[in-house]
Short mmCIF file of N, CA and C in Angstrom, two decimals:
data_model
loop_
_atom_site.label_atom_id
_atom_site.label_comp_id
_atom_site.label_asym_id
_atom_site.label_seq_id
_atom_site.Cartn_x
_atom_site.Cartn_y
_atom_site.Cartn_z
N MET A 1 -72.46 -22.03 -49.43
CA MET A 1 -73.51 -22.06 -50.20
C MET A 1 -73.72 -20.53 -50.87
N LEU A 2 -74.01 -20.47 -52.23
CA LEU A 2 -74.12 -19.00 -52.51
C LEU A 2 -75.49 -19.08 -53.25
N LEU A 3 -76.38 -18.06 -52.91
CA LEU A 3 -77.68 -17.83 -53.50
C LEU A 3 -77.69 -16.62 -54.30
N ASP A 4 -78.32 -16.63 -55.30
CA ASP A 4 -78.78 -15.46 -56.02
C ASP A 4 -80.22 -15.08 -55.76
N ALA A 5 -80.25 -13.75 -55.32
CA ALA A 5 -81.68 -13.33 -54.93
C ALA A 5 -82.10 -12.14 -55.73
N VAL A 6 -83.57 -11.96 -55.78
CA VAL A 6 -84.07 -10.63 -56.11
C VAL A 6 -85.12 -10.31 -55.10
N PHE A 7 -84.83 -9.09 -54.49
CA PHE A 7 -85.85 -8.55 -53.54
C PHE A 7 -86.86 -7.68 -54.26
N GLY A 8 -88.06 -8.00 -54.05
CA GLY A 8 -89.05 -7.20 -54.65
C GLY A 8 -89.22 -5.79 -54.05
N ARG A 9 -90.12 -4.95 -54.69
CA ARG A 9 -90.54 -3.50 -54.03
C ARG A 9 -91.34 -3.88 -52.86
N ASP A 10 -91.82 -4.78 -52.59
CA ASP A 10 -92.57 -5.12 -51.34
C ASP A 10 -91.85 -5.60 -50.25
N VAL A 11 -90.52 -5.73 -50.33
CA VAL A 11 -89.50 -6.17 -49.30
C VAL A 11 -89.51 -7.65 -49.20
N ARG A 12 -90.02 -8.36 -49.91
CA ARG A 12 -89.97 -10.04 -49.81
C ARG A 12 -89.13 -10.44 -50.98
N VAL A 13 -88.61 -11.71 -50.87
CA VAL A 13 -87.87 -12.37 -51.88
C VAL A 13 -88.64 -12.66 -53.15
N ALA A 14 -88.25 -11.94 -54.24
CA ALA A 14 -89.16 -12.19 -55.46
C ALA A 14 -88.56 -13.38 -56.20
N ASN A 15 -87.40 -13.62 -56.20
CA ASN A 15 -86.70 -14.69 -56.86
C ASN A 15 -85.51 -15.26 -56.18
N LEU A 16 -85.26 -16.54 -56.07
CA LEU A 16 -84.19 -17.17 -55.30
C LEU A 16 -83.90 -18.51 -55.96
N GLU A 17 -82.50 -18.35 -56.25
CA GLU A 17 -81.81 -19.62 -56.84
C GLU A 17 -80.41 -19.86 -56.23
N VAL A 18 -80.09 -21.16 -56.22
CA VAL A 18 -78.73 -21.66 -55.78
C VAL A 18 -77.88 -21.55 -56.86
N ALA A 19 -76.82 -20.79 -56.57
CA ALA A 19 -75.87 -20.45 -57.62
C ALA A 19 -74.69 -21.31 -57.51
N ASN A 20 -74.30 -21.88 -56.28
CA ASN A 20 -73.32 -22.71 -56.06
C ASN A 20 -73.47 -23.36 -54.69
N SER A 21 -73.29 -24.63 -54.59
CA SER A 21 -73.52 -25.25 -53.27
C SER A 21 -72.76 -26.56 -53.20
N LEU A 22 -71.99 -26.94 -52.16
CA LEU A 22 -71.38 -27.95 -51.92
C LEU A 22 -71.88 -28.87 -50.62
N VAL A 23 -73.03 -28.42 -50.26
CA VAL A 23 -73.59 -29.05 -49.17
C VAL A 23 -74.77 -29.78 -49.51
N ASN A 24 -75.16 -30.80 -48.54
CA ASN A 24 -76.11 -31.69 -48.71
C ASN A 24 -77.51 -31.15 -49.04
N GLN A 25 -78.02 -31.76 -50.04
CA GLN A 25 -79.38 -31.27 -50.62
C GLN A 25 -80.46 -30.91 -49.34
N GLY A 26 -80.47 -31.43 -48.28
CA GLY A 26 -81.27 -31.15 -47.09
C GLY A 26 -80.95 -29.67 -46.73
N PHE A 27 -79.57 -29.45 -46.64
CA PHE A 27 -79.38 -28.08 -46.15
C PHE A 27 -79.93 -27.11 -47.06
N VAL A 28 -79.61 -27.30 -48.39
CA VAL A 28 -80.15 -26.52 -49.39
C VAL A 28 -81.63 -26.15 -49.35
N GLN A 29 -82.56 -27.23 -49.20
CA GLN A 29 -83.95 -26.90 -49.01
C GLN A 29 -84.30 -26.11 -47.93
N VAL A 30 -83.61 -26.45 -46.72
CA VAL A 30 -83.89 -25.62 -45.47
C VAL A 30 -83.51 -24.19 -45.55
N THR A 31 -82.39 -24.02 -46.11
CA THR A 31 -81.83 -22.66 -46.44
C THR A 31 -82.72 -21.90 -47.31
N LEU A 32 -83.15 -22.30 -48.47
CA LEU A 32 -84.13 -21.70 -49.23
C LEU A 32 -85.47 -21.29 -48.72
N GLU A 33 -85.92 -22.25 -47.90
CA GLU A 33 -87.16 -21.87 -47.17
C GLU A 33 -86.87 -20.97 -46.09
N ALA A 34 -85.88 -20.88 -45.35
CA ALA A 34 -85.66 -19.79 -44.52
C ALA A 34 -85.47 -18.47 -45.05
N VAL A 35 -84.64 -18.46 -46.16
CA VAL A 35 -84.46 -17.06 -46.88
C VAL A 35 -85.70 -16.56 -47.46
N ARG A 36 -86.53 -17.31 -48.03
CA ARG A 36 -87.87 -16.81 -48.46
C ARG A 36 -88.69 -16.11 -47.34
N GLN A 37 -88.53 -16.59 -46.21
CA GLN A 37 -89.19 -15.83 -45.06
C GLN A 37 -88.67 -14.41 -44.60
N TRP A 38 -87.45 -14.15 -45.10
CA TRP A 38 -86.71 -12.88 -44.69
C TRP A 38 -87.52 -11.65 -45.15
N GLU A 39 -87.65 -10.71 -44.60
CA GLU A 39 -88.02 -9.26 -45.03
C GLU A 39 -86.93 -8.35 -44.81
N TYR A 40 -86.80 -7.52 -45.94
CA TYR A 40 -85.77 -6.51 -46.13
C TYR A 40 -86.11 -5.10 -46.05
N GLU A 41 -85.33 -4.27 -45.77
CA GLU A 41 -85.37 -2.77 -45.81
C GLU A 41 -85.61 -2.49 -47.35
N PRO A 42 -86.41 -1.69 -47.79
CA PRO A 42 -86.57 -1.39 -49.21
C PRO A 42 -85.50 -0.42 -49.66
N THR A 43 -85.17 -0.73 -51.05
CA THR A 43 -84.19 0.31 -51.63
C THR A 43 -85.08 1.17 -52.38
N PHE A 44 -84.62 2.48 -52.48
CA PHE A 44 -85.33 3.40 -53.11
C PHE A 44 -84.43 4.05 -54.19
N LEU A 45 -85.17 4.48 -55.36
CA LEU A 45 -84.43 5.09 -56.43
C LEU A 45 -85.27 6.16 -56.72
N ASN A 46 -85.02 7.57 -56.76
CA ASN A 46 -85.87 8.69 -57.06
C ASN A 46 -87.11 8.65 -56.18
N GLY A 47 -86.92 8.18 -54.86
CA GLY A 47 -88.07 8.28 -54.05
C GLY A 47 -89.12 6.85 -54.20
N GLU A 48 -88.78 6.02 -55.01
CA GLU A 48 -89.51 4.95 -55.50
C GLU A 48 -88.89 3.58 -55.08
N PRO A 49 -89.66 2.77 -54.39
CA PRO A 49 -89.12 1.30 -54.10
C PRO A 49 -88.61 0.71 -55.38
N VAL A 50 -87.44 0.07 -55.42
CA VAL A 50 -87.20 -0.71 -56.66
C VAL A 50 -86.57 -2.21 -56.37
N GLU A 51 -86.74 -3.05 -57.33
CA GLU A 51 -86.22 -4.49 -57.03
C GLU A 51 -84.57 -4.40 -57.02
N VAL A 52 -84.29 -5.31 -56.21
CA VAL A 52 -82.63 -5.35 -55.99
C VAL A 52 -82.24 -6.85 -56.19
N ALA A 53 -81.22 -7.03 -57.04
CA ALA A 53 -80.56 -8.26 -57.27
C ALA A 53 -79.31 -8.25 -56.44
N THR A 54 -79.08 -9.55 -55.72
CA THR A 54 -77.92 -9.38 -54.74
C THR A 54 -77.45 -11.07 -54.85
N SER A 55 -76.34 -11.49 -54.15
CA SER A 55 -76.00 -12.59 -53.78
C SER A 55 -75.85 -12.79 -52.29
N ILE A 56 -76.24 -13.93 -51.85
CA ILE A 56 -76.10 -14.22 -50.41
C ILE A 56 -75.29 -15.42 -50.16
N ALA A 57 -74.22 -15.36 -49.40
CA ALA A 57 -73.43 -16.27 -48.90
C ALA A 57 -73.92 -16.91 -47.60
N VAL A 58 -74.11 -18.31 -47.56
CA VAL A 58 -74.51 -19.00 -46.43
C VAL A 58 -73.38 -20.03 -46.00
N ASN A 59 -72.90 -19.78 -44.81
CA ASN A 59 -71.80 -20.75 -44.42
C ASN A 59 -72.30 -21.73 -43.38
N TYR A 60 -72.21 -22.95 -43.42
CA TYR A 60 -72.38 -24.06 -42.24
C TYR A 60 -71.03 -24.48 -41.91
N THR A 61 -71.13 -24.67 -40.50
CA THR A 61 -69.97 -25.21 -39.73
C THR A 61 -70.53 -26.46 -38.88
N LEU A 62 -70.10 -27.66 -39.23
CA LEU A 62 -70.66 -28.88 -38.62
C LEU A 62 -69.75 -29.13 -37.27
N LEU A 63 -70.19 -29.05 -36.25
CA LEU A 63 -69.31 -29.37 -35.03
C LEU A 63 -69.38 -30.87 -34.51
N PRO A 64 -68.31 -31.41 -34.17
CA PRO A 64 -68.24 -32.84 -33.81
C PRO A 64 -69.17 -33.16 -32.58
#
């Protein structure tokens, strides 16, 4: 699953979208809920925190 995310200046997820997914919709919803709870180290530009856009790859392996 590939997610497009924007991290706000407050180190929380400001925007999160599924860019590509080949997994069950249940996995998608659980993954989105989990990623929305993450906190990140802020990124600074000229001493000020800035928003950052990135992609997040999430891989699932189902064991027998």
